């Protein structure tokens, strides 16, 4: 597969499919696990927001949501391992599109009421958003490129009701332009997992103009394995030119991300301290995802 403008392998084709099977089939082979590692941090973010603001059902905007992965993990209490097993299993691969959609709708209904969160997905992939909303993974969709355009009045109405903003790898492809446009309405709390090859500084600077404070959370988080030696070479060169030391991290074959918390009114430091106490996941889960997942069945 070709490299994109950032030096990473381009996975654009998997976001153009009418359902998530190519997405999970492709990313499972490179051990994509950042949504699983992010899950407890997002859960804690939601918990802290509920406690402080007294909001029983917060609205979460997932920037770059694709097929609604982060929403599925929260809403249905599954793991990335289970999603890989399910969407690459022979029985599911044999289903036509409508049968798969019906099965996923039934699955979401069976978990109704287990997690009181409203999810909005923002993405520039129409097919991914359409599936995520049709299956019930997300409650509303914003199909837009906020790098280029302001939100429409209808989209701005949705953004005005957002309490929390999350992302797992889109910052770097989207910039401070998108994040600032998202923040303008309701001044939501934010948690962004950002690959080390990208700087969060421009986003933090734009948010500061809106009264935000941004703080990094301790540690680094595996995103996925490099898909090729060429990709690894390109990313190592990019990190080195940016003054980032890849030794013991990207040199070992994985892309790594860092977590940044942004909150209005200078309150990010306290929230980041709370996040530092969160465990990113079990060693068993990490070990399983270090290799391509086995074919199986979930649900």
Coordinates of C-alpha atoms in Angstrom, one line a residue:
X1 CA 0.0 0.0 0.0
X2 CA 1.2 3.5 -0.7
X3 CA 2.5 6.0 1.9
X4 CA 0.4 9.1 2.5
X5 CA 1.7 12.6 2.9
X6 CA 2.6 12.0 6.6
X7 CA 4.8 9.0 5.8
X8 CA 2.3 6.5 7.0
X9 CA 0.7 3.7 5.0
X10 CA -2.5 5.0 3.4
X11 CA -5.6 3.0 4.6
X12 CA -8.1 5.3 2.8
X13 CA -9.7 2.4 0.9
X14 CA -11.0 0.7 4.1
X15 CA -13.1 3.7 5.0
X16 CA -14.9 3.7 1.7
X17 CA -16.6 0.3 2.2
X18 CA -20.3 0.1 3.0
X19 CA -19.6 -1.9 6.2
X20 CA -16.7 -2.4 8.7
X21 CA -15.5 -5.8 7.5
X22 CA -12.5 -4.5 5.5
X23 CA -11.7 -2.0 8.3
X24 CA -11.4 -4.8 10.9
X25 CA -9.8 -7.3 8.5
X26 CA -7.0 -4.8 7.5
X27 CA -6.3 -3.2 10.8
X28 CA -6.4 -6.5 12.7
X29 CA -3.4 -7.6 10.7
X30 CA -1.3 -4.7 12.0
X31 CA -2.5 -5.0 15.6
X32 CA -4.4 -1.7 15.8
X33 CA -5.3 -1.4 19.5
X34 CA -5.4 2.3 20.5
X35 CA -9.2 2.3 20.9
X36 CA -8.9 -0.5 23.4
X37 CA -6.2 1.3 25.4
X38 CA -8.2 4.5 25.2
X39 CA -11.4 3.0 26.5
X40 CA -10.7 3.2 30.2
X41 CA -9.5 6.8 29.8
X42 CA -12.7 7.8 28.0
X43 CA -14.8 6.0 30.6
X44 CA -13.0 8.0 33.3
X45 CA -13.5 11.2 31.4
X46 CA -17.2 10.6 31.2
X47 CA -17.4 9.6 34.8
X48 CA -15.6 12.8 35.9
X49 CA -17.9 14.9 33.7
X50 CA -21.0 13.3 35.1
X51 CA -19.8 13.8 38.7
X52 CA -18.8 17.5 38.2
X53 CA -21.6 18.7 35.9
X54 CA -24.4 16.5 37.1
X55 CA -25.2 15.3 33.5
X56 CA -26.7 11.8 33.6
X57 CA -26.4 11.2 29.8
X58 CA -23.5 13.2 28.4
X59 CA -23.1 13.8 24.6
X60 CA -19.7 12.6 23.3
X61 CA -18.4 13.7 19.9
X62 CA -15.9 11.3 18.4
X63 CA -13.7 13.1 15.9
X64 CA -12.6 10.8 13.1
X65 CA -15.1 8.1 14.3
X66 CA -15.0 6.0 11.1
X67 CA -17.3 3.0 11.7
X68 CA -18.1 4.1 15.3
X69 CA -15.4 2.0 17.0
X70 CA -15.0 4.0 20.2
X71 CA -18.8 4.2 20.6
X72 CA -19.1 0.4 20.2
X73 CA -16.5 -0.2 22.8
X74 CA -18.3 2.0 25.3
X75 CA -21.8 1.2 24.4
X76 CA -21.6 -2.6 24.1
X77 CA -18.8 -3.2 26.5
X78 CA -16.7 -5.3 24.1
X79 CA -13.0 -5.4 23.3
X80 CA -11.1 -4.9 20.1
X81 CA -10.2 -8.6 20.2
X82 CA -13.9 -9.5 20.1
X83 CA -14.6 -7.1 17.2
X84 CA -11.7 -8.5 15.2
X85 CA -12.9 -12.0 15.8
X86 CA -16.5 -11.2 14.9
X87 CA -15.9 -9.1 11.7
X88 CA -13.3 -11.5 10.3
X89 CA -15.2 -14.7 11.2
X90 CA -16.3 -16.9 8.2
X91 CA -20.0 -16.7 9.2
X92 CA -20.0 -12.8 9.2
X93 CA -17.9 -12.6 6.0
X94 CA -20.6 -14.7 4.3
X95 CA -23.4 -12.3 5.2
X96 CA -24.7 -9.8 2.7
X97 CA -24.7 -6.2 3.7
X98 CA -28.3 -6.0 4.9
X99 CA -28.0 -9.2 6.9
X100 CA -24.9 -7.8 8.7
X101 CA -26.6 -4.5 9.4
X102 CA -29.6 -6.3 10.9
X103 CA -27.4 -8.4 13.1
X104 CA -25.5 -5.4 14.3
X105 CA -28.7 -3.5 15.0
X106 CA -29.9 -6.5 17.1
X107 CA -26.6 -6.6 19.0
X108 CA -26.9 -2.9 19.9
X109 CA -30.5 -3.3 21.0
X110 CA -29.5 -6.2 23.3
X111 CA -27.1 -3.8 25.1
X112 CA -29.6 -0.9 25.3
X113 CA -29.5 0.9 28.6
X114 CA -26.2 -0.5 29.7
X115 CA -24.4 2.8 29.1
X116 CA -26.2 6.1 29.1
X117 CA -24.1 8.1 26.6
X118 CA -25.2 9.9 23.4
X119 CA -22.6 9.6 20.7
X120 CA -22.1 11.8 17.7
X121 CA -19.6 10.8 15.0
X122 CA -17.7 13.3 12.9
X123 CA -15.9 12.0 9.8
X124 CA -15.4 12.9 6.2
X125 CA -16.2 9.2 5.2
X126 CA -19.8 9.0 4.2
X127 CA -20.0 5.2 4.0
X128 CA -18.4 4.7 7.5
X129 CA -20.7 7.3 9.1
X130 CA -23.8 5.9 7.4
X131 CA -23.1 2.4 8.7
X132 CA -22.2 3.5 12.2
X133 CA -25.5 5.5 12.4
X134 CA -27.6 2.8 10.7
X135 CA -26.3 0.1 13.0
X136 CA -27.0 2.2 16.1
X137 CA -23.3 2.5 17.1
X138 CA -23.7 6.3 17.0
X139 CA -26.8 8.4 17.6
X140 CA -26.1 11.2 15.1
X141 CA -23.5 11.9 12.4
X142 CA -21.7 15.0 11.1
X143 CA -20.4 14.3 7.6
X144 CA -18.0 17.2 7.1
X145 CA -14.5 18.3 6.4
X146 CA -14.0 21.0 9.1
X147 CA -10.5 21.6 7.9
X148 CA -12.0 23.3 4.9
X149 CA -15.4 24.5 5.9
X150 CA -17.4 25.9 8.8
X151 CA -20.1 23.6 10.1
X152 CA -23.5 24.1 8.5
X153 CA -26.3 25.5 10.8
X154 CA -27.6 22.0 11.4
X155 CA -24.1 20.7 12.2
X156 CA -23.5 23.6 14.5
X157 CA -26.7 22.8 16.4
X158 CA -25.3 19.3 17.0
X159 CA -21.9 20.7 18.1
X160 CA -23.6 23.1 20.5
X161 CA -24.9 20.2 22.5
X162 CA -21.6 18.4 22.9
X163 CA -20.2 17.8 26.4
X164 CA -17.1 15.8 25.6
X165 CA -14.8 15.4 22.6
X166 CA -12.6 12.3 22.0
X167 CA -10.3 11.1 19.3
X168 CA -7.9 8.2 18.8
X169 CA -5.4 9.1 16.0
X170 CA -7.1 11.7 13.8
X171 CA -5.1 14.7 15.1
X172 CA -2.4 15.2 12.6
X173 CA -4.7 14.5 9.7
X174 CA -7.1 17.0 11.2
X175 CA -5.5 20.1 12.7
X176 CA -6.3 22.9 15.1
X177 CA -8.8 24.2 12.5
X178 CA -11.2 21.3 13.0
X179 CA -10.7 21.1 16.8
X180 CA -11.3 24.9 17.3
X181 CA -14.4 24.8 15.1
X182 CA -15.7 21.9 17.3
X183 CA -14.8 23.8 20.5
X184 CA -16.5 27.1 19.6
X185 CA -20.0 26.1 20.6
X186 CA -20.3 24.5 24.0
X187 CA -16.6 24.5 25.1
X188 CA -16.6 20.7 25.7
X189 CA -13.9 18.8 27.6
X190 CA -11.5 17.0 25.3
X191 CA -9.3 13.9 25.3
X192 CA -7.1 13.3 22.2
X193 CA -4.7 10.4 21.6
X194 CA -2.1 11.9 19.2
X195 CA 0.7 10.0 17.5
X196 CA 4.1 11.1 18.7
X197 CA 5.0 12.0 15.1
X198 CA 2.5 14.9 15.3
X199 CA 2.7 17.9 17.6
X200 CA -0.4 18.8 19.7
X201 CA 1.0 22.3 20.3
X202 CA -0.9 24.0 17.4
X203 CA -4.2 22.5 18.8
X204 CA -3.3 23.6 22.3
X205 CA -2.5 27.1 21.1
X206 CA -5.8 27.5 19.2
X207 CA -7.8 26.1 22.2
X208 CA -6.0 28.5 24.5
X209 CA -7.5 31.4 22.6
X210 CA -10.9 30.0 23.6
X211 CA -9.9 29.8 27.2
X212 CA -8.7 26.2 27.3
X213 CA -5.7 24.7 29.2
X214 CA -4.1 21.6 27.7
X215 CA -2.0 19.0 29.6
X216 CA -0.4 15.7 28.6
X217 CA -1.1 12.5 30.5
X218 CA 1.8 10.3 31.6
X219 CA 3.0 7.5 29.4
X220 CA 2.8 6.4 25.8
X221 CA 0.3 4.1 24.1
X222 CA 0.7 1.6 21.3
X223 CA -1.4 2.5 18.2
X224 CA -0.5 -0.3 15.8
X225 CA 2.5 -2.1 14.3
X226 CA 4.3 -0.7 11.3
X227 CA 2.8 -2.1 8.1
X228 CA 6.1 -2.2 6.3
X229 CA 9.9 -1.5 6.8
X230 CA 9.5 1.5 4.5
X231 CA 6.8 3.0 6.7
X232 CA 8.9 2.5 9.8
X233 CA 11.9 4.1 8.1
X234 CA 9.8 7.1 7.1
X235 CA 8.3 7.6 10.6
X236 CA 11.7 7.2 12.3
X237 CA 13.1 9.9 10.1
X238 CA 10.2 12.2 10.8
X239 CA 10.5 11.7 14.6
X240 CA 14.2 12.3 14.5
X241 CA 13.8 15.5 12.5
X242 CA 11.2 16.7 15.0
X243 CA 13.7 16.1 17.9
X244 CA 11.8 13.0 19.2
X245 CA 13.7 10.0 20.4
X246 CA 12.2 6.8 19.0
X247 CA 14.6 4.4 20.8
X248 CA 12.8 1.7 22.6
X249 CA 9.5 2.8 21.1
X250 CA 9.0 3.2 17.4
X251 CA 12.4 1.4 16.8
X252 CA 10.7 -1.7 18.2
X253 CA 8.1 -1.8 15.5
X254 CA 5.1 0.1 16.8
X255 CA 3.6 3.5 16.3
X256 CA 3.0 5.2 19.7
X257 CA 0.6 7.9 20.8
X258 CA 0.3 10.3 23.7
X259 CA -2.9 11.5 25.5
X260 CA -3.7 15.2 25.9
X261 CA -6.5 16.6 28.0
X262 CA -7.9 20.0 27.2
X263 CA -10.4 21.8 29.4
X264 CA -11.7 25.4 29.6
X265 CA -11.0 27.6 32.6
X266 CA -7.5 26.2 33.4
X267 CA -8.9 23.0 34.8
X268 CA -7.0 20.5 32.7
X269 CA -4.1 19.8 35.2
X270 CA -6.5 18.4 37.8
X271 CA -8.2 16.2 35.3
X272 CA -4.9 14.9 33.8
X273 CA -3.9 14.0 37.4
X274 CA -7.0 11.8 37.7
X275 CA -6.3 10.3 34.3
X276 CA -2.7 9.4 35.4
X277 CA -4.3 6.9 37.8
X278 CA -6.1 5.0 35.0
X279 CA -4.8 1.6 33.9
X280 CA -4.6 1.4 30.1
X281 CA -5.5 -2.3 29.9
X282 CA -4.4 -5.8 30.8
X283 CA -1.1 -7.4 29.7
X284 CA -3.2 -10.3 28.3
X285 CA -5.0 -7.9 25.9
X286 CA -1.7 -6.4 24.8
X287 CA -0.2 -9.8 24.2
X288 CA -3.1 -10.9 22.1
X289 CA -3.0 -7.9 19.9
X290 CA 0.7 -8.1 19.4
X291 CA 0.0 -10.7 16.7
X292 CA -2.9 -11.0 14.1
X293 CA -6.1 -11.9 16.0
X294 CA -7.4 -15.4 15.6
X295 CA -10.5 -16.0 13.5
X296 CA -13.5 -16.7 15.7
X297 CA -16.9 -15.5 16.8
X298 CA -18.2 -13.0 19.3
X299 CA -21.6 -11.7 20.4

